[in-house]
Amino acid sequence: MKLSIVLSTQPASFSALLYQGNLAENLQKIKRLGFAGVELAVRDPAKLDLPELERMLNLHRLQVPAIGTGQAYLEEGLSFTHSESLIRRQAMERIISHMNLAEKLGAVVIVGLIRGQKITGVGSKQAESWLYEALRDCAAANKKVRLAIEPINRYETDLLNSVDQSLHFLDHLKMDTIGLLLDTFHMNIEERLISDSIQAAGKRLFHFHVADSNRWYPGAGHIDFREIMQSLSKIGYNGFISGEFLPRPDPETAAVRMIQYFNQLQRE
Ligand code: LER
Ligand code: MN
């Protein structure tokens, strides 16, 4: 089992992350704690010093399983379903630049909040078809990089909340390079049985986020991670288990507890 943790490459308003800003210091801390990978939340790849980032990743021998893109929505309002075509086009261009970065780092690109919402004055059919077109165009623009759609709970978006809805959407898209990112925090709100949903995703599962029911580190709430790990192993998932949770009681303690908890589960 390979563990990673989310690190924002720039200061961020999104709360469920332990590390942000000071890249050099945070990468060193993440490596020292024992993570094999670091998931990078990148608002705009154009603002990154890529050679320096690659140098630091090599230095610490850290893999990058995924690139998060939600800050382009949260901080800049870019989305695939915005009522203005200019913003939709900018969202697509941004995701394509995330894909070009991901290609260099061997990562998947996450499509989370950047998909947008239905409630922007457009009908749900229109929002779904804009999302459909944007994903097909992004996938066609870079066939080497995989996109992972994340079902997100109803309190954050009204577009693709459950695994079932998202699988249905994938069936419609019919693109091998587009799959799912499942997040235990969202699944705990939306799924009937988390294990059944993991089974249903099967080979279409590209990446996995962990947080407990309260969005604290795994082990701090009431989600059954033992069962979840068994389900992941049943479907042959061999990607990263990536921690995306609140920095409580503090980032260091939360990160250490995640590592200890999964090591303990593995020993059992
Ligand atoms: C991002 O991975 C996520 O899980 C969402 O809650 C972003 O708000
Ligand atoms: Mn997530």
Coordinates of C-alpha atoms and ligand atoms in Angstrom, one line a residue:
M1 CA 0.0 0.0 0.0
K2 CA 1.4 3.4 -1.1
L3 CA 0.5 6.4 1.0
S4 CA 0.4 10.0 -0.2
I5 CA -0.8 13.3 1.3
V6 CA -2.2 16.4 -0.3
L7 CA 0.1 19.5 -0.6
S8 CA -1.1 22.7 -2.1
T9 CA 1.7 24.3 -4.1
Q10 CA 0.3 27.8 -3.2
P11 CA -1.6 29.2 -0.2
A12 CA -5.2 28.0 -0.4
S13 CA -8.6 28.7 1.1
F14 CA -9.6 25.0 0.9
S15 CA -9.5 23.7 4.5
A16 CA -9.1 19.9 4.1
L17 CA -5.3 19.9 3.5
L18 CA -2.4 19.7 5.9
Y19 CA 0.3 21.4 3.9
Q20 CA 0.3 24.6 1.8
G21 CA 2.8 27.2 0.6
N22 CA 6.5 26.7 1.3
L23 CA 7.1 23.8 -1.1
A24 CA 10.7 22.9 -0.1
E25 CA 10.0 22.7 3.6
N26 CA 6.7 20.8 3.2
L27 CA 8.2 18.2 0.7
Q28 CA 11.0 17.5 3.2
K29 CA 8.5 17.1 6.1
I30 CA 6.3 14.8 4.0
K31 CA 9.2 12.6 3.1
R32 CA 10.5 12.5 6.7
L33 CA 7.1 11.3 7.9
G34 CA 7.3 8.3 5.6
F35 CA 4.9 9.1 2.7
A36 CA 5.9 7.6 -0.7
G37 CA 4.0 10.2 -2.6
V38 CA 2.6 13.7 -2.6
E39 CA -0.6 14.8 -4.3
L40 CA -0.2 18.3 -5.6
A41 CA -3.1 20.8 -5.5
V42 CA -2.2 23.3 -8.2
R43 CA -4.3 26.4 -8.9
D44 CA -2.4 27.3 -12.1
P45 CA 0.5 25.3 -13.5
A46 CA 1.8 28.4 -15.3
K47 CA 2.8 29.8 -11.8
L48 CA 4.9 26.8 -10.9
D49 CA 8.7 26.6 -11.2
L50 CA 8.6 23.1 -12.8
P51 CA 12.4 22.4 -12.9
E52 CA 12.7 23.3 -9.2
L53 CA 9.7 21.2 -8.3
E54 CA 11.1 18.2 -10.2
R55 CA 14.5 18.7 -8.5
M56 CA 12.9 18.6 -5.1
L57 CA 10.7 15.6 -5.9
N58 CA 13.8 13.7 -7.2
L59 CA 15.8 14.8 -4.2
H60 CA 13.2 13.3 -1.8
R61 CA 12.2 10.5 -4.1
L62 CA 8.5 11.4 -3.9
Q63 CA 6.0 10.3 -6.5
V64 CA 3.1 12.4 -7.6
P65 CA 0.0 10.2 -8.0
A66 CA -2.4 13.0 -8.7
I67 CA -2.8 16.7 -9.5
G68 CA -5.8 18.5 -7.8
T69 CA -7.5 21.3 -9.7
G70 CA -10.2 22.5 -7.3
Q71 CA -8.5 25.8 -6.5
A72 CA -9.0 27.1 -10.1
Y73 CA -12.7 26.9 -9.2
L74 CA -12.6 28.0 -5.6
E75 CA -10.2 30.9 -6.0
E76 CA -10.8 31.9 -9.7
G77 CA -14.4 30.7 -10.4
L78 CA -13.4 28.6 -13.5
S79 CA -15.8 25.8 -14.3
F80 CA -16.9 23.5 -17.1
T81 CA -20.6 24.5 -16.5
H82 CA -20.3 28.3 -16.1
S83 CA -23.0 30.2 -18.0
E84 CA -20.4 32.2 -19.9
S85 CA -18.6 30.4 -22.7
L86 CA -15.4 32.3 -22.1
I87 CA -15.1 31.0 -18.5
R88 CA -15.9 27.4 -19.7
R89 CA -13.2 27.7 -22.3
Q90 CA -10.7 29.1 -19.7
A91 CA -11.6 26.1 -17.4
M92 CA -10.8 23.7 -20.3
E93 CA -7.5 25.4 -21.1
R94 CA -6.5 25.3 -17.5
I95 CA -7.3 21.6 -17.2
I96 CA -5.3 20.9 -20.3
S97 CA -2.3 22.7 -18.7
H98 CA -2.8 20.6 -15.6
M99 CA -2.7 17.5 -17.9
N100 CA 0.5 18.7 -19.5
L101 CA 2.0 19.0 -16.0
A102 CA 0.6 15.6 -15.0
E103 CA 2.2 14.0 -18.1
K104 CA 5.7 15.2 -16.9
L105 CA 5.1 13.9 -13.4
G106 CA 3.3 10.7 -14.2
A107 CA 0.1 11.8 -12.4
V108 CA -3.7 11.6 -13.0
V109 CA -5.6 14.9 -13.1
I110 CA -8.6 15.3 -10.7
V111 CA -11.9 16.7 -11.9
G112 CA -13.5 17.7 -8.7
L113 CA -15.2 21.1 -8.1
I114 CA -14.0 22.5 -11.4
R115 CA -16.9 20.6 -13.1
G116 CA -19.2 23.3 -11.5
Q117 CA -22.8 23.1 -10.6
K118 CA -26.2 22.9 -12.2
I119 CA -27.6 25.9 -10.3
T120 CA -25.9 28.7 -12.3
G121 CA -29.1 29.7 -14.2
V122 CA -28.7 26.8 -16.7
G123 CA -30.8 23.6 -16.8
S124 CA -29.4 20.4 -15.6
K125 CA -29.4 18.8 -19.1
Q126 CA -27.3 21.8 -20.4
A127 CA -24.8 21.6 -17.5
E128 CA -24.4 17.8 -18.1
S129 CA -23.8 18.3 -21.8
W130 CA -21.2 21.1 -21.2
L131 CA -19.4 18.8 -18.7
Y132 CA -19.6 16.0 -21.2
E133 CA -18.1 18.1 -24.0
A134 CA -15.4 19.6 -21.8
L135 CA -14.2 16.2 -20.6
R136 CA -14.2 14.7 -24.1
D137 CA -12.3 17.7 -25.4
C138 CA -9.7 17.6 -22.6
A139 CA -9.3 13.8 -23.0
A140 CA -8.8 14.3 -26.7
A141 CA -6.3 17.1 -26.2
N142 CA -3.9 14.8 -24.2
K143 CA -4.4 11.1 -24.7
K144 CA -1.5 10.2 -22.4
V145 CA -3.0 11.5 -19.2
R146 CA -5.9 10.0 -17.2
L147 CA -8.6 12.2 -15.8
A148 CA -10.3 11.2 -12.5
I149 CA -13.8 12.5 -11.9
E150 CA -14.5 12.7 -8.1
P151 CA -18.1 12.2 -6.9
I152 CA -18.5 15.0 -4.4
N153 CA -21.2 15.2 -1.7
R154 CA -24.4 17.2 -2.2
Y155 CA -23.4 20.1 0.1
E156 CA -20.5 21.1 -2.3
T157 CA -22.1 20.5 -5.7
D158 CA -25.2 19.2 -7.3
L159 CA -23.5 17.6 -10.3
L160 CA -22.3 14.0 -9.8
N161 CA -22.7 13.2 -6.1
S162 CA -22.7 9.4 -6.1
V163 CA -20.6 6.7 -7.6
D164 CA -23.6 5.3 -9.4
Q165 CA -24.3 8.7 -11.2
S166 CA -20.6 9.0 -12.0
L167 CA -20.3 5.5 -13.5
H168 CA -23.4 6.2 -15.6
F169 CA -21.7 9.4 -16.8
L170 CA -18.6 7.4 -17.6
D171 CA -20.6 4.8 -19.6
H172 CA -22.0 7.7 -21.6
L173 CA -18.5 9.2 -22.2
K174 CA -16.9 5.9 -23.3
M175 CA -13.3 7.2 -22.9
D176 CA -10.7 4.8 -21.4
T177 CA -8.6 7.7 -20.1
I178 CA -11.5 9.0 -17.9
G179 CA -12.2 7.2 -14.6
L180 CA -13.0 7.9 -11.0
L181 CA -11.4 9.3 -7.9
L182 CA -13.3 8.1 -4.8
D183 CA -13.1 9.9 -1.5
T184 CA -14.2 8.2 1.7
F185 CA -15.6 11.5 3.2
H186 CA -18.0 12.0 0.2
M187 CA -18.9 8.3 0.0
N188 CA -19.8 8.3 3.7
I189 CA -22.4 10.9 2.9
E190 CA -23.7 9.7 -0.5
E191 CA -23.2 5.9 -0.7
R192 CA -25.5 3.1 0.7
L193 CA -22.5 0.8 1.2
I194 CA -19.0 2.1 0.5
S195 CA -17.7 -1.4 -0.2
D196 CA -20.3 -2.0 -2.9
S197 CA -19.5 1.3 -4.5
I198 CA -15.8 0.5 -4.6
Q199 CA -16.7 -2.9 -6.2
A200 CA -18.9 -1.2 -8.8
A201 CA -16.0 1.2 -9.7
G202 CA -13.6 -1.7 -10.2
K203 CA -10.9 -1.0 -12.8
R204 CA -12.4 2.5 -13.4
L205 CA -11.0 3.6 -10.1
F206 CA -7.9 5.7 -10.8
H207 CA -7.2 7.4 -7.4
F208 CA -8.4 7.2 -3.8
H209 CA -8.8 9.9 -1.1
V210 CA -9.1 9.1 2.5
A211 CA -10.6 11.2 5.4
D212 CA -12.8 10.0 8.2
S213 CA -16.5 10.8 8.7
N214 CA -15.7 14.1 10.4
R215 CA -13.0 14.9 7.7
W216 CA -10.3 14.3 10.3
Y217 CA -7.5 11.8 9.7
P218 CA -8.5 8.2 9.1
G219 CA -9.2 6.5 12.5
A220 CA -10.6 9.7 14.0
G221 CA -14.2 9.0 13.1
H222 CA -16.5 6.1 12.4
I223 CA -15.7 4.9 8.8
D224 CA -14.7 1.3 8.6
F225 CA -11.3 1.5 6.8
R226 CA -10.6 -2.2 7.4
E227 CA -13.5 -3.1 5.1
I228 CA -12.5 -0.4 2.6
M229 CA -9.0 -1.7 2.3
Q230 CA -10.4 -5.2 1.7
S231 CA -12.6 -3.9 -1.0
L232 CA -9.7 -2.0 -2.7
S233 CA -7.7 -5.2 -2.6
K234 CA -10.6 -7.2 -4.1
I235 CA -10.7 -5.0 -7.1
G236 CA -7.0 -5.1 -7.5
Y237 CA -6.5 -1.4 -6.8
N238 CA -2.7 -0.8 -6.6
G239 CA -2.7 3.0 -6.7
F240 CA -2.1 5.5 -3.9
I241 CA -4.2 6.0 -0.8
S242 CA -4.1 9.8 -0.5
G243 CA -4.8 11.7 2.7
E244 CA -7.1 14.7 2.2
F245 CA -8.3 15.9 5.6
L246 CA -8.4 18.7 8.1
P247 CA -5.2 19.7 9.8
R248 CA -6.6 18.8 13.2
P249 CA -5.5 18.7 16.0
D250 CA -2.4 20.0 14.0
P251 CA -0.9 19.0 10.6
E252 CA 1.9 16.9 12.0
T253 CA -0.2 14.9 14.4
A254 CA -2.8 14.3 11.7
A255 CA -0.2 13.1 9.2
V256 CA 1.5 10.8 11.7
R257 CA -1.8 9.3 12.8
M258 CA -2.7 8.5 9.2
I259 CA 0.6 6.6 8.7
Q260 CA 0.3 4.8 12.0
Y261 CA -3.3 3.8 11.3
F262 CA -2.7 2.3 7.9
N263 CA 0.5 0.5 9.0
Q264 CA -1.6 -1.0 11.8
L265 CA -4.3 -2.1 9.4
Q266 CA -1.7 -3.7 7.2
R267 CA -0.2 -5.7 10.0
E268 CA -3.6 -7.2 11.1
Ligands
LER1 C1 -11.5 17.5 -3.4 O1 -10.7 16.3 -3.6 C2 -12.6 17.2 -2.5 O2 -12.8 16.2 -1.9 C3 -13.7 18.3 -2.4 O3 -14.3 18.2 -1.2 C4 -13.2 19.7 -2.7 O4 -14.0 20.6 -2.1
MN2 MN -11.4 14.5 -2.3

